[in-house]
């Protein structure tokens, strides 16, 4: 059996999307993940909202240089050499956008209930084992905010569209529902019971807007079933050493979803 370091949402979701890439990244370790500009902005917003004391340590403002010139290239190289490990480079535009998004979050009174709760625990990394069927597997989660007292779990997301229907699609296809489901499953296993799974969603438009949404518990239940199915397949791949998408050797027959024709 190929050993499993630990399970996390990102690892489960990558396996679900492409077992081949999962193997390359987490077993063969030949695929390195690089931060995209959108991910840098999202990380900056998370830090500014949930752990502002960490911003100076985790993020560095890129100098305004012309990389086409020799002096600009040299200054940029010196800047990169000065960076520590796990430091994300951000721009002045990132800071400006993050500040506007925070204003939008603060304008929504519903978001303050969750973000300012006296019982809320923010950005706590929890790394503990959990039984999956008959196997004890190490798992790691980092919820944005959760409360064992009030029974809520919150995830902060940045999006391109503020439309609720667009968000419902993105939450499903991007795995955000499965992320909440995996976190809820893990917390329940450790006797922390979550009754309300919430997304605080803020768009990246010129004038950002924030909405707070809660999916029906039946949707989270279905997402949890998908998580369980993915974990079982992942464990089977580690057992057999075979990491292939389930559709290899098949010709799937597809149907366009009903929402595409609206």
XYZ file of N, CA and C in Angstrom:
786
model
N 0.840 -1.205 0.000
C 0.000 0.000 0.000
C 0.873 1.252 0.000
N 0.513 2.224 -0.813
C 1.211 3.505 -0.807
C 0.706 4.319 0.375
N 1.586 4.711 1.297
C 1.119 5.418 2.497
C 0.465 6.758 2.176
N -0.488 7.157 3.023
C -1.182 8.434 2.891
C -0.667 9.371 3.975
N -0.123 10.510 3.572
C 0.385 11.462 4.556
C -0.759 11.973 5.432
N -1.804 12.483 4.804
C -3.038 12.866 5.485
C -4.061 13.232 4.412
N -5.321 13.273 4.810
C -6.385 13.715 3.933
C -6.717 15.170 4.220
N -6.967 15.932 3.171
C -7.452 17.307 3.294
C -8.433 17.535 2.159
N -9.184 18.619 2.247
C -10.144 18.894 1.175
C -9.442 19.032 -0.166
N -8.340 19.763 -0.199
C -7.658 20.006 -1.478
C -7.149 18.699 -2.079
N -6.676 17.787 -1.250
C -6.172 16.503 -1.756
C -7.314 15.627 -2.265
N -8.394 15.581 -1.499
C -9.555 14.785 -1.916
C -10.141 15.342 -3.209
N -10.236 16.667 -3.292
C -10.839 17.302 -4.461
C -9.967 17.105 -5.699
N -8.652 17.191 -5.535
C -7.770 16.966 -6.680
C -7.885 15.531 -7.160
N -7.939 14.576 -6.229
C -8.114 13.174 -6.626
C -9.429 12.995 -7.366
N -10.481 13.637 -6.867
C -11.796 13.530 -7.498
C -11.750 14.039 -8.943
N -11.015 15.129 -9.156
C -10.950 15.721 -10.498
C -10.016 14.947 -11.411
N -8.872 14.513 -10.883
C -7.906 13.811 -11.739
C -6.926 13.016 -10.883
N -7.160 11.710 -10.737
C -6.251 10.869 -9.947
C -4.809 10.884 -10.452
N -4.631 11.079 -11.758
C -3.280 11.098 -12.320
C -2.488 12.277 -11.757
N -3.104 13.462 -11.766
C -2.431 14.652 -11.243
C -2.225 14.533 -9.734
N -3.201 13.938 -9.038
C -3.052 13.699 -7.591
C -1.784 12.895 -7.318
N -1.590 11.827 -8.079
C -0.400 10.991 -7.884
C 0.870 11.781 -8.183
N 0.861 12.534 -9.279
C 2.040 13.314 -9.647
C 2.400 14.321 -8.558
N 1.381 14.920 -7.949
C 1.637 15.991 -6.980
C 1.953 15.474 -5.584
N 1.163 14.520 -5.103
C 1.293 14.134 -3.697
C 2.091 12.847 -3.454
N 2.294 12.037 -4.489
C 3.063 10.802 -4.312
C 4.408 10.908 -5.024
N 4.368 11.214 -6.327
C 5.619 11.362 -7.076
C 6.303 12.691 -6.789
N 5.495 13.688 -6.364
C 6.007 15.026 -6.011
C 6.795 15.659 -7.166
N 6.218 15.587 -8.348
C 6.861 16.194 -9.520
C 6.055 17.367 -10.062
N 4.922 17.649 -9.451
C 4.096 18.783 -9.859
C 4.063 19.786 -8.720
N 4.548 20.984 -8.975
C 4.553 22.041 -7.950
C 3.382 22.982 -8.196
N 2.692 23.339 -7.122
C 1.583 24.280 -7.234
C 2.104 25.703 -7.133
N 1.686 26.544 -8.070
C 2.064 27.943 -8.036
C 0.825 28.798 -7.807
N 1.001 29.842 -7.025
C -0.120 30.714 -6.707
C -0.464 31.584 -7.909
N -1.756 31.676 -8.211
C -2.230 32.546 -9.286
C -2.580 33.913 -8.684
N -2.694 34.954 -9.521
C -3.101 36.264 -9.003
C -4.425 36.222 -8.245
N -5.383 35.434 -8.746
C -6.677 35.328 -8.064
C -6.510 34.677 -6.694
N -5.658 33.652 -6.606
C -5.422 33.003 -5.314
C -4.697 33.934 -4.352
N -3.778 34.738 -4.875
C -3.065 35.698 -4.021
C -4.034 36.696 -3.420
N -4.964 37.198 -4.234
C -5.961 38.147 -3.726
C -6.851 37.482 -2.684
N -7.299 36.264 -2.963
C -8.143 35.552 -2.006
C -7.426 35.307 -0.686
N -6.151 34.929 -0.767
C -5.373 34.692 0.460
C -5.188 35.983 1.251
N -4.937 37.079 0.527
C -4.774 38.373 1.192
C -6.051 38.777 1.905
N -7.191 38.625 1.235
C -8.469 38.979 1.860
C -8.705 38.138 3.104
N -8.454 36.830 3.007
C -8.635 35.952 4.164
C -7.783 36.431 5.340
N -6.528 36.738 5.063
C -5.632 37.158 6.141
C -6.080 38.490 6.744
N -6.472 39.429 5.909
C -6.884 40.740 6.415
C -8.151 40.652 7.259
N -9.049 39.730 6.892
C -10.314 39.592 7.616
C -10.173 38.703 8.850
N -9.461 37.568 8.703
C -9.473 36.542 9.746
C -8.250 36.559 10.652
N -7.102 36.973 10.146
C -5.891 37.012 10.974
C -5.007 38.186 10.539
N -5.482 39.412 10.772
C -4.757 40.606 10.288
C -3.339 40.719 10.827
N -3.074 40.118 11.973
C -1.736 40.192 12.553
C -0.699 39.441 11.725
N -1.152 38.587 10.803
C -0.223 37.781 10.011
C 0.102 38.394 8.652
N -0.553 39.491 8.290
C -0.428 40.031 6.936
C 1.010 40.427 6.608
N 1.662 41.163 7.503
C 3.024 41.626 7.224
C 3.999 40.473 7.076
N 3.757 39.394 7.780
C 4.656 38.235 7.719
C 4.430 37.405 6.459
N 3.168 37.276 6.021
C 2.837 36.367 4.934
C 2.822 37.012 3.557
N 2.766 38.339 3.491
C 2.624 39.018 2.206
C 3.653 40.141 2.077
N 4.159 40.288 0.863
C 5.104 41.358 0.581
C 4.637 42.110 -0.670
N 4.672 43.434 -0.573
C 4.231 44.280 -1.673
C 5.302 44.335 -2.755
N 4.904 44.027 -3.983
C 5.852 44.029 -5.091
C 6.306 45.448 -5.406
N 7.600 45.663 -5.613
C 8.082 47.004 -5.969
C 7.632 47.360 -7.392
N 7.452 48.641 -7.629
C 7.059 49.099 -8.960
C 8.326 49.308 -9.785
N 8.676 48.304 -10.581
C 9.895 48.355 -11.388
C 9.564 47.994 -12.829
N 10.395 48.443 -13.730
C 10.270 48.098 -15.142
C 11.203 46.921 -15.421
N 10.634 45.720 -15.512
C 11.451 44.523 -15.687
C 12.089 44.435 -17.074
N 11.722 45.355 -17.951
C 12.332 45.356 -19.284
C 13.720 46.002 -19.260
N 14.027 46.738 -18.195
C 15.337 47.384 -18.092
C 16.262 46.549 -17.220
N 17.557 46.774 -17.387
C 18.535 46.050 -16.589
C 18.390 46.369 -15.108
N 18.210 47.664 -14.793
C 18.065 48.063 -13.391
C 16.803 47.474 -12.786
N 15.729 47.461 -13.575
C 14.474 46.899 -13.082
C 14.583 45.411 -12.819
N 15.255 44.692 -13.728
C 15.448 43.259 -13.532
C 16.259 42.983 -12.276
N 17.312 43.768 -12.062
C 18.161 43.570 -10.890
C 17.394 43.843 -9.599
N 16.595 44.914 -9.611
C 15.821 45.243 -8.402
C 14.799 44.153 -8.112
N 14.176 43.627 -9.170
C 13.193 42.562 -8.976
C 13.854 41.296 -8.446
N 15.021 40.960 -8.950
C 15.735 39.777 -8.472
C 16.128 39.922 -7.004
N 16.563 41.109 -6.614
C 16.911 41.356 -5.216
C 15.682 41.241 -4.324
N 14.566 41.743 -4.820
C 13.313 41.643 -4.056
C 12.943 40.183 -3.833
N 13.025 39.370 -4.877
C 12.672 37.961 -4.755
C 13.609 37.223 -3.804
N 14.895 37.583 -3.844
C 15.851 36.945 -2.934
C 15.575 37.303 -1.477
N 14.958 38.455 -1.252
C 14.694 38.903 0.120
C 13.488 38.225 0.750
N 12.725 37.496 -0.070
C 11.501 36.876 0.428
C 11.811 35.614 1.216
N 11.063 35.401 2.284
C 11.184 34.167 3.048
C 10.305 33.085 2.447
N 10.311 31.934 3.079
C 9.464 30.838 2.618
C 7.990 31.173 2.847
N 7.149 30.661 1.943
C 5.693 30.809 2.067
C 5.235 32.266 2.119
N 5.969 33.131 1.441
C 5.564 34.527 1.341
C 4.896 34.753 -0.013
N 3.743 35.407 -0.007
C 3.003 35.669 -1.231
C 3.231 37.107 -1.683
N 3.559 37.260 -2.963
C 3.763 38.596 -3.521
C 2.418 39.189 -3.913
N 2.166 40.416 -3.476
C 0.921 41.097 -3.812
C 1.230 42.448 -4.448
N 0.249 43.013 -5.112
C 0.398 44.306 -5.763
C -0.428 45.363 -5.038
N -0.203 46.611 -5.398
C -0.999 47.690 -4.830
C -2.466 47.559 -5.231
N -2.703 47.040 -6.425
C -4.084 46.795 -6.857
C -4.748 45.735 -5.977
N -3.985 44.705 -5.583
C -4.521 43.679 -4.686
C -4.960 44.302 -3.362
N -4.115 45.162 -2.809
C -4.422 45.794 -1.521
C -5.657 46.681 -1.649
N -5.729 47.451 -2.736
C -6.877 48.321 -2.951
C -8.162 47.512 -3.084
N -8.110 46.432 -3.882
C -9.288 45.595 -4.057
C -9.690 44.928 -2.753
N -8.730 44.410 -2.000
C -9.037 43.749 -0.726
C -9.701 44.725 0.241
N -9.238 45.948 0.275
C -9.847 46.945 1.168
C -11.289 47.240 0.763
N -11.543 47.318 -0.543
C -12.915 47.557 -1.002
C -13.812 46.364 -0.678
N -13.252 45.167 -0.784
C -14.033 43.969 -0.466
C -14.348 43.900 1.025
N -13.406 44.318 1.843
C -13.648 44.336 3.292
C -14.743 45.332 3.635
N -14.761 46.464 2.964
C -15.839 47.428 3.172
C -17.193 46.797 2.856
N -17.248 46.042 1.767
C -18.497 45.372 1.394
C -18.910 44.349 2.443
N -17.936 43.599 2.945
C -18.229 42.604 3.997
C -18.773 43.295 5.240
N -18.155 44.402 5.615
C -18.584 45.113 6.821
C -19.962 45.741 6.669
N -20.358 46.051 5.427
C -21.667 46.653 5.193
C -22.798 45.641 5.342
N -22.475 44.359 5.256
C -23.498 43.320 5.402
C -23.561 42.900 6.871
N -24.657 43.240 7.526
C -24.766 42.969 8.965
C -24.743 41.477 9.265
N -25.176 40.636 8.311
C -25.191 39.193 8.550
C -23.775 38.644 8.691
N -22.837 39.202 7.912
C -21.466 38.699 7.984
C -20.836 38.993 9.339
N -21.195 40.127 9.934
C -20.599 40.487 11.227
C -21.011 39.509 12.326
N -22.209 38.908 12.196
C -22.659 37.942 13.199
C -21.673 36.777 13.298
N -21.213 36.321 12.123
C -20.308 35.173 12.098
C -18.854 35.578 12.339
N -18.434 36.671 11.726
C -17.022 37.056 11.831
C -16.675 37.651 13.183
N -17.663 38.237 13.860
C -17.399 38.883 15.149
C -17.971 38.114 16.327
N -18.383 36.884 16.099
C -18.945 36.080 17.180
C -17.908 35.835 18.278
N -18.324 36.003 19.510
C -17.421 35.759 20.641
C -17.039 34.289 20.742
N -17.874 33.418 20.173
C -17.616 31.974 20.239
C -16.939 31.431 18.982
N -16.690 32.298 18.012
C -16.104 31.851 16.759
C -14.608 31.610 16.863
N -14.141 30.550 16.259
C -12.706 30.224 16.199
C -12.259 30.395 14.752
N -11.257 31.239 14.533
C -10.843 31.594 13.178
C -9.516 30.930 12.801
N -9.492 30.404 11.574
C -8.262 29.898 10.959
C -7.477 28.949 11.877
N -8.174 28.051 12.539
C -7.497 27.077 13.405
C -7.198 25.810 12.608
N -5.921 25.467 12.508
C -5.551 24.221 11.837
C -5.762 23.062 12.800
N -6.548 22.088 12.356
C -6.824 20.897 13.171
C -6.314 19.689 12.405
N -5.375 18.980 12.998
C -4.753 17.826 12.350
C -4.908 16.632 13.291
N -5.929 15.802 13.024
C -6.228 14.660 13.877
C -6.672 13.482 13.016
N -6.618 12.265 13.569
C -7.080 11.099 12.801
C -8.601 10.995 12.798
N -9.109 10.298 11.798
C -10.542 10.029 11.700
C -10.720 8.642 11.100
N -11.708 7.911 11.583
C -11.992 6.584 11.048
C -12.793 6.701 9.759
N -12.292 6.115 8.690
C -13.014 6.024 7.427
C -13.260 4.541 7.184
N -14.531 4.134 7.301
C -14.866 2.710 7.300
C -14.068 2.037 8.413
N -13.123 1.157 8.097
C -12.377 0.469 9.150
C -10.927 0.940 9.219
N -10.628 2.077 8.584
C -9.257 2.582 8.590
C -9.173 3.916 9.333
N -8.128 4.065 10.131
C -7.884 5.334 10.798
C -6.901 6.136 9.950
N -7.355 7.290 9.464
C -6.575 8.109 8.548
C -6.373 9.501 9.147
N -5.170 10.024 9.050
C -4.922 11.383 9.477
C -5.635 12.378 8.565
N -6.231 13.401 9.129
C -6.952 14.409 8.357
C -6.562 15.797 8.852
N -6.603 16.758 7.931
C -6.289 18.137 8.308
C -7.319 19.079 7.712
N -7.845 19.974 8.559
C -8.761 21.007 8.081
C -8.339 22.348 8.672
N -8.664 23.419 7.951
C -8.438 24.774 8.454
C -9.702 25.585 8.172
N -10.717 25.460 9.013
C -11.948 26.224 8.779
C -11.686 27.727 8.906
N -12.360 28.516 8.054
C -12.225 29.961 8.189
C -12.755 30.396 9.556
N -13.985 29.986 9.872
C -14.573 30.255 11.187
C -15.501 29.097 11.534
N -15.443 28.643 12.770
C -16.454 27.696 13.241
C -16.718 27.947 14.714
N -17.888 27.520 15.170
C -18.248 27.686 16.574
C -18.870 26.403 17.079
N -18.211 25.775 18.039
C -18.774 24.584 18.667
C -19.973 24.950 19.529
N -19.985 26.182 20.062
C -21.073 26.636 20.930
C -22.328 26.932 20.116
N -22.162 27.697 19.040
C -23.313 28.112 18.230
C -23.590 27.175 17.066
N -22.688 26.226 16.805
C -22.938 25.217 15.789
C -22.910 25.706 14.368
N -22.054 26.693 14.068
C -21.959 27.140 12.683
C -20.546 26.953 12.128
N -20.495 26.859 10.802
C -19.244 26.697 10.066
C -19.286 27.685 8.907
N -18.227 28.488 8.757
C -18.234 29.572 7.778
C -17.022 29.471 6.873
N -17.255 29.712 5.579
C -16.171 29.765 4.612
C -16.291 31.077 3.846
N -15.197 31.814 3.757
C -15.157 33.095 3.048
C -14.634 32.860 1.634
N -15.385 33.313 0.625
C -15.004 33.085 -0.764
C -15.064 34.385 -1.565
N -14.123 34.524 -2.504
C -14.155 35.617 -3.469
C -14.631 35.062 -4.802
N -15.478 35.823 -5.480
C -16.078 35.342 -6.728
C -16.057 36.448 -7.776
N -16.311 36.056 -9.018
C -16.363 37.021 -10.109
C -17.771 37.567 -10.310
N -18.771 36.750 -9.966
C -20.158 37.165 -10.152
C -20.902 37.132 -8.828
N -21.714 38.155 -8.594
C -22.485 38.230 -7.362
C -23.829 37.520 -7.484
N -24.191 37.074 -8.671
C -25.493 36.458 -8.891
C -25.622 35.166 -8.078
N -26.677 35.024 -7.264
C -26.828 33.823 -6.417
C -26.840 32.519 -7.209
N -27.478 32.521 -8.412
C -27.507 31.301 -9.207
C -26.103 30.939 -9.689
N -25.336 31.945 -10.077
C -23.947 31.694 -10.480
C -23.155 31.103 -9.319
N -23.400 31.619 -8.119
C -22.680 31.100 -6.955
C -23.070 29.651 -6.655
N -24.360 29.335 -6.793
C -24.799 27.959 -6.544
C -24.079 26.989 -7.473
N -23.915 27.385 -8.742
C -23.196 26.536 -9.695
C -21.725 26.425 -9.306
N -21.109 27.577 -9.002
C -19.681 27.574 -8.683
C -19.400 26.774 -7.414
N -20.284 26.915 -6.423
C -20.090 26.192 -5.164
C -20.103 24.688 -5.391
N -20.917 24.246 -6.340
C -20.969 22.811 -6.635
C -19.773 22.379 -7.475
N -19.554 23.068 -8.603
C -18.535 22.615 -9.537
C -17.118 22.830 -9.001
N -16.902 23.833 -8.177
C -15.569 24.090 -7.630
C -15.295 23.296 -6.358
N -16.292 22.576 -5.876
C -16.080 21.730 -4.697
C -16.273 22.428 -3.369
N -16.808 23.659 -3.380
C -16.943 24.388 -2.117
C -17.972 23.755 -1.186
N -19.008 23.139 -1.757
C -19.966 22.418 -0.916
C -19.303 21.200 -0.289
N -18.492 20.499 -1.072
C -17.799 19.328 -0.532
C -16.784 19.740 0.537
N -16.216 20.922 0.401
C -15.300 21.407 1.429
C -16.032 21.569 2.757
N -17.182 22.232 2.742
C -17.971 22.372 3.971
C -18.389 21.003 4.498
N -18.765 20.115 3.584
C -19.210 18.781 3.994
C -18.081 18.002 4.664
N -16.871 18.079 4.102
C -15.723 17.386 4.695
C -15.400 17.968 6.069
N -15.425 19.291 6.181
C -15.165 19.927 7.477
C -16.228 19.519 8.498
N -17.496 19.539 8.083
C -18.568 19.160 9.004
C -18.418 17.708 9.444
N -18.088 16.830 8.490
C -17.878 15.413 8.798
C -16.761 15.235 9.817
N -15.643 15.914 9.585
C -14.490 15.809 10.474
C -14.836 16.332 11.876
N -15.476 17.501 11.930
C -15.817 18.079 13.234
C -16.814 17.193 13.976
N -17.779 16.629 13.265
C -18.761 15.751 13.912
C -18.087 14.519 14.488
N -17.102 13.983 13.762
C -16.372 12.815 14.266
C -15.696 13.145 15.593
N -15.264 14.395 15.743
C -14.612 14.824 16.983
C -15.577 15.551 17.918
N -16.852 15.194 17.811
C -17.913 15.644 18.730
C -18.154 17.148 18.706
N -17.949 17.779 17.546
C -18.314 19.175 17.357
C -19.410 19.178 16.302
N -20.621 19.543 16.714
C -21.779 19.380 15.852
C -22.163 20.693 15.183
N -22.161 20.665 13.849
C -22.441 21.841 13.044
C -23.870 21.757 12.501
N -24.646 22.807 12.746
C -26.034 22.847 12.292
C -26.237 23.825 11.137
N -25.278 24.715 10.933
C -25.428 25.745 9.912
C -24.121 25.908 9.146
N -24.158 25.638 7.823
C -22.981 25.775 6.964
C -23.171 26.995 6.062
N -22.297 27.977 6.212
C -22.511 29.290 5.603
C -21.320 29.695 4.751
N -21.608 30.349 3.614
C -20.581 31.001 2.815
C -20.760 32.512 2.914
N -19.678 33.210 3.182
C -19.655 34.664 3.028
C -18.982 34.916 1.689
N -19.743 35.431 0.742
C -19.304 35.552 -0.638
C -19.173 37.023 -1.004
N -18.013 37.413 -1.530
C -17.802 38.799 -1.950
C -17.219 38.791 -3.353
N -17.794 39.628 -4.226
C -17.344 39.626 -5.617
C -16.181 40.590 -5.806
N -15.480 40.412 -6.930
C -14.268 41.173 -7.222
C -14.531 42.274 -8.246
N -15.737 42.820 -8.251
C -16.063 43.878 -9.189
C -15.499 45.221 -8.746
N -15.734 46.229 -9.572
C -15.234 47.570 -9.241
C -15.848 48.071 -7.950
N -17.117 47.705 -7.727
C -17.807 48.056 -6.486
C -18.278 46.760 -5.837
N -17.416 46.108 -5.061
C -17.729 44.784 -4.515
C -18.990 44.771 -3.657
N -19.673 43.640 -3.676
C -20.866 43.415 -2.871
C -20.717 42.085 -2.151
N -21.229 42.029 -0.939
C -21.110 40.815 -0.128
C -22.485 40.210 0.127
N -22.572 38.897 -0.009
C -23.796 38.200 0.389
C -23.421 37.030 1.301
N -24.319 36.712 2.198
C -24.149 35.580 3.104
C -25.198 34.543 2.729
N -24.753 33.349 2.389
C -25.681 32.322 1.916
C -25.503 31.042 2.725
N -26.603 30.332 2.877
C -26.583 29.052 3.575
C -27.286 28.015 2.710
N -26.575 26.954 2.370
C -27.183 25.898 1.577
C -28.036 25.002 2.469
N -29.070 24.449 1.877
C -29.934 23.530 2.585
C -29.111 22.354 3.111
N -29.467 21.867 4.289
C -28.699 20.779 4.904
C -28.695 19.526 4.032
N -29.759 19.331 3.241
C -29.797 18.157 2.360
C -28.714 18.239 1.292
N -28.383 19.468 0.855
C -27.303 19.635 -0.117
C -25.956 19.271 0.505
N -25.749 19.672 1.751
C -24.505 19.329 2.441
C -24.430 17.817 2.660
N -25.580 17.204 2.952
C -25.614 15.746 3.110
C -25.190 15.046 1.821
N -25.703 15.521 0.696
C -25.346 14.928 -0.588
C -23.868 15.144 -0.896
N -23.378 16.339 -0.569
C -21.952 16.616 -0.767
C -21.099 15.714 0.110
N -21.572 15.428 1.318
C -20.835 14.529 2.203
C -20.764 13.122 1.616
N -21.841 12.699 0.978
C -21.821 11.392 0.317
C -20.780 11.366 -0.797
N -20.669 12.480 -1.547
C -19.651 12.565 -2.594
C -18.251 12.509 -1.996
N -18.060 13.173 -0.856
C -16.760 13.149 -0.184
C -16.405 11.723 0.226
N -17.361 11.031 0.826
C -17.125 9.649 1.241
C -16.747 8.776 0.046
N -17.478 8.942 -1.058
C -17.201 8.154 -2.255
C -15.791 8.438 -2.767
N -15.405 9.714 -2.778
C -14.069 10.076 -3.258
C -12.982 9.518 -2.347
N -13.202 9.570 -1.035
C -12.210 9.055 -0.086
C -12.035 7.546 -0.272
N -13.135 6.828 -0.445
C -13.044 5.374 -0.627
C -12.266 5.022 -1.891
N -12.514 5.780 -2.966
C -11.777 5.538 -4.210
C -10.305 5.897 -4.035
N -10.046 6.981 -3.321
C -8.662 7.386 -3.069
C -7.928 6.319 -2.271
N -8.573 5.792 -1.231
C -7.954 4.742 -0.428
C -7.703 3.489 -1.265
N -8.647 3.185 -2.158
C -8.475 2.012 -3.026
C -7.285 2.210 -3.959
N -7.099 3.437 -4.457
C -5.953 3.710 -5.334
C -4.649 3.552 -4.580
N -4.598 4.025 -3.327
C -3.392 3.853 -2.520
C -3.140 2.371 -2.242
N -4.210 1.598 -2.121
C -4.072 0.165 -1.855
C -3.535 -0.577 -3.076
N -4.038 -0.230 -4.255
C -3.681 -0.960 -5.473
C -2.527 -0.319 -6.239
N -2.288 0.968 -5.978
C -1.267 1.683 -6.740
C -1.735 2.134 -8.111
N -3.038 2.026 -8.377
C -3.609 2.417 -9.669
C -4.331 3.753 -9.507
N -3.884 4.767 -10.232
C -4.481 6.093 -10.169
C -4.925 6.487 -11.579
N -6.152 6.145 -11.912
C -6.691 6.451 -13.228
C -8.099 7.007 -13.099
N -8.460 7.992 -13.930
C -9.846 8.464 -13.950
C -10.792 7.319 -14.267
N -11.983 7.359 -13.689
C -12.910 6.241 -13.850
C -13.393 6.078 -15.284
N -13.266 7.153 -16.106
C -13.783 7.075 -17.473
C -12.759 6.546 -18.470
N -11.528 6.183 -18.020
C -10.547 5.623 -18.944
C -11.098 4.335 -19.559
N -10.991 4.239 -20.885
C -11.466 3.052 -21.575
C -12.945 3.069 -21.880
N -13.653 4.141 -21.470
C -15.089 4.257 -21.704
C -15.366 5.436 -22.634
N -16.565 5.483 -23.163
C -17.022 6.632 -23.961
C -18.285 7.159 -23.281
N -18.136 8.089 -22.324
C -19.312 8.569 -21.585
C -20.306 9.272 -22.504
N -21.586 9.039 -22.259
C -22.639 9.749 -22.966
C -23.098 10.899 -22.080
N -23.028 12.111 -22.596
C -23.270 13.305 -21.795
C -24.602 13.951 -22.145
N -25.154 14.650 -21.158
C -26.366 15.446 -21.334
C -26.120 16.829 -20.770
N -26.424 17.843 -21.523
C -26.236 19.216 -21.023
C -27.223 19.469 -19.891
N -26.760 20.025 -18.746
C -27.664 20.281 -17.614
C -28.808 21.213 -17.998
N -29.930 21.073 -17.310
C -31.119 21.877 -17.607
C -30.856 23.368 -17.466
N -30.007 23.752 -16.473
C -29.784 25.186 -16.244
C -29.092 25.853 -17.435
N -28.421 25.061 -18.284
C -27.704 25.658 -19.424
C -28.665 26.253 -20.455
N -29.927 25.820 -20.418
C -30.893 26.275 -21.420
C -31.783 27.385 -20.901
N -31.482 27.895 -19.707
C -32.313 28.982 -19.171
C -32.008 30.299 -19.867
